Coordinates of C-alpha atoms in Angstrom, one line a residue:
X10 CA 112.4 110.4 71.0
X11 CA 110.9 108.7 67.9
X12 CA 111.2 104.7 67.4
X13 CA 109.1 102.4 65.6
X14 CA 105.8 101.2 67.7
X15 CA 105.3 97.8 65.7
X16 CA 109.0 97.5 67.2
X17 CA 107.8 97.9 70.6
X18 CA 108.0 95.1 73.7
X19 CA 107.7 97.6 76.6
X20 CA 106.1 101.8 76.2
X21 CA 106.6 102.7 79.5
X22 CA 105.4 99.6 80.9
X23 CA 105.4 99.8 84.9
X24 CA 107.8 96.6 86.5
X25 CA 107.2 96.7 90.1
X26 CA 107.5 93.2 90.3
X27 CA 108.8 90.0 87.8
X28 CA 107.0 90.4 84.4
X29 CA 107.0 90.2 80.7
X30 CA 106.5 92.7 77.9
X31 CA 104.4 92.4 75.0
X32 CA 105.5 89.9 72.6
X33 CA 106.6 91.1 69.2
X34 CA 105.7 89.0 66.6
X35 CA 108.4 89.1 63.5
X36 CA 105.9 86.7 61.2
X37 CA 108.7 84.2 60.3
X38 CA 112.2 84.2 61.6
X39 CA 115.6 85.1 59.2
X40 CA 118.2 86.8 59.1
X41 CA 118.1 90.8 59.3
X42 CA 119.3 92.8 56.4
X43 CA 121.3 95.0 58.9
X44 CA 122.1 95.2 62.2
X45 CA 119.3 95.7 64.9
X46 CA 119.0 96.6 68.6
X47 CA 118.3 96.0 71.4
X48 CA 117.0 99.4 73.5
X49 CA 116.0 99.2 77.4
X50 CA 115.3 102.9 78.5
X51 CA 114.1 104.3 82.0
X52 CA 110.7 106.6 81.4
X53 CA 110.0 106.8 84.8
X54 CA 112.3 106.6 88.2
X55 CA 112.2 104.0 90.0
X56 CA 111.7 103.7 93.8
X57 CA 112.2 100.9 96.2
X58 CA 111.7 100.4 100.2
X59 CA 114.3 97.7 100.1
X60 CA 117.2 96.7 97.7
X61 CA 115.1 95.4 94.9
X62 CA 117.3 94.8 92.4
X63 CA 115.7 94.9 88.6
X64 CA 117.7 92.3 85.2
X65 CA 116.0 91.8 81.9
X66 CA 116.7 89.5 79.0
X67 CA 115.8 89.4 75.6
X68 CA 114.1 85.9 75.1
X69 CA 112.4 84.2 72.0
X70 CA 110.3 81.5 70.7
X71 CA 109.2 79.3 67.6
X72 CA 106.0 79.9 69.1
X73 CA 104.1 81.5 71.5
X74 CA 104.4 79.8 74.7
X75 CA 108.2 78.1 75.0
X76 CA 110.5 81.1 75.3
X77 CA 114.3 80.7 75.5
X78 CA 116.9 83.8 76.5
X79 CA 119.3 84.7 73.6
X80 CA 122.4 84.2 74.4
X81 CA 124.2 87.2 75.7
X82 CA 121.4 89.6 75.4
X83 CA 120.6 90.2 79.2
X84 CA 120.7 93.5 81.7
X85 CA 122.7 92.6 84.6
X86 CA 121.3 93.0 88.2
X87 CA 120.9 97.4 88.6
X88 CA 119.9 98.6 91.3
X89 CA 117.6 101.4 91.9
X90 CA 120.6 104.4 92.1
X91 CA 120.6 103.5 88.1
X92 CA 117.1 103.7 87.4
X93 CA 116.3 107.1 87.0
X94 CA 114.3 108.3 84.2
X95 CA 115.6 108.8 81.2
X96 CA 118.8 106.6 81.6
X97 CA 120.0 104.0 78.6
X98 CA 120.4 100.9 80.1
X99 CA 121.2 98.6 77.4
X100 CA 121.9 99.3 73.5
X101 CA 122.9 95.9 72.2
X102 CA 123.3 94.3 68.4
X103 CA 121.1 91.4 68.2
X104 CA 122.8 88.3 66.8
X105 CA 120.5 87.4 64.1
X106 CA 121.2 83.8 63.7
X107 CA 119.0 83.2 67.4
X108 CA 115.9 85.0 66.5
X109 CA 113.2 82.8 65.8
X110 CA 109.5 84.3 65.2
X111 CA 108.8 85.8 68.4
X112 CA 110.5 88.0 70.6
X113 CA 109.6 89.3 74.1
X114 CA 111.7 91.4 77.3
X115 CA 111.7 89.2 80.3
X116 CA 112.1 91.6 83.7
X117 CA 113.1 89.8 86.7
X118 CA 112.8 92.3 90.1
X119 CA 114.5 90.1 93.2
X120 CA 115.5 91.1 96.9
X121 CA 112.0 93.1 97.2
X122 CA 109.9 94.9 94.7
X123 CA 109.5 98.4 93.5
X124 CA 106.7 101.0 94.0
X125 CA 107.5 103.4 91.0
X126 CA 109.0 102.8 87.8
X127 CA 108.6 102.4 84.0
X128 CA 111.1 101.1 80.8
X129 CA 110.6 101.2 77.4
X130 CA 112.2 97.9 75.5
X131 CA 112.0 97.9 72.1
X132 CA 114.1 96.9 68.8
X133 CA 115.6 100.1 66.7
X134 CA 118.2 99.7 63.3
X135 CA 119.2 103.0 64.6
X136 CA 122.4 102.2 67.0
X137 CA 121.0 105.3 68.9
X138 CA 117.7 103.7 69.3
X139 CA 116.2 106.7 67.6
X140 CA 114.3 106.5 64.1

């Protein structure tokens, strides 16, 4: 699959535990001239010894250090039985009017941890997340 790496939070990151991706940097906030979205895709399966449990949210921030969810823009708890490489977990439209200049994926692992997995978050204007 090809996407845009200047678009790119998370390449393959590993989330074993509670994390953060990178943080894009947009340069200023505004509104987008068309619709962009939000991709969270499985590269590698994840495993668990317990029933670790992994949600992510899109967050942002005027600046670098006091980020804020965007409304509606969150993966709900999955467990591990969806986390197999290669699966979609979330295509969403952004809403443009709560982007300010920064922009990071927020991964939240409760009830346990993981020992094997990685996701790809990233921002594509291609509904399919492809370019």
């Amino acid at each position: 699959m090809n996407h845009d790496k200047f678009l790119q939070m998370s390449d393959g990151q590993a989330v074993t535990v509670t994390a953060d991706s990178a943080v894009l940097d947009l340069q200023k906030p505004g509104d987008f001239m068309r619709p962009l979205y939000w991709i969270l895709r499985v590269t590698e399966t994840f495993e668990t010894s317990d029933s670790a449990v992994l949600s992510a949210t899109l967050q942002t921030a005027d600046d670098s250090g006091s980020y804020a969810a965007i409304p509606g823009m969150a993966l709900g708890a999955t467990t591990v039985a969806d986390l197999t490489e290669g699966a979609l977990l979330l295509r969403q439209p952004i809403p443009a009017c709560d982007v300010k200049r920064y922009l990071k994926t927020a991964y939240t692992v409760s009830v346990g941890s993981f020992t094997a997995g990685k996701i790809d978050s990233y921002i594509s204007e291609n509904q399919g997340g492809v370019y």
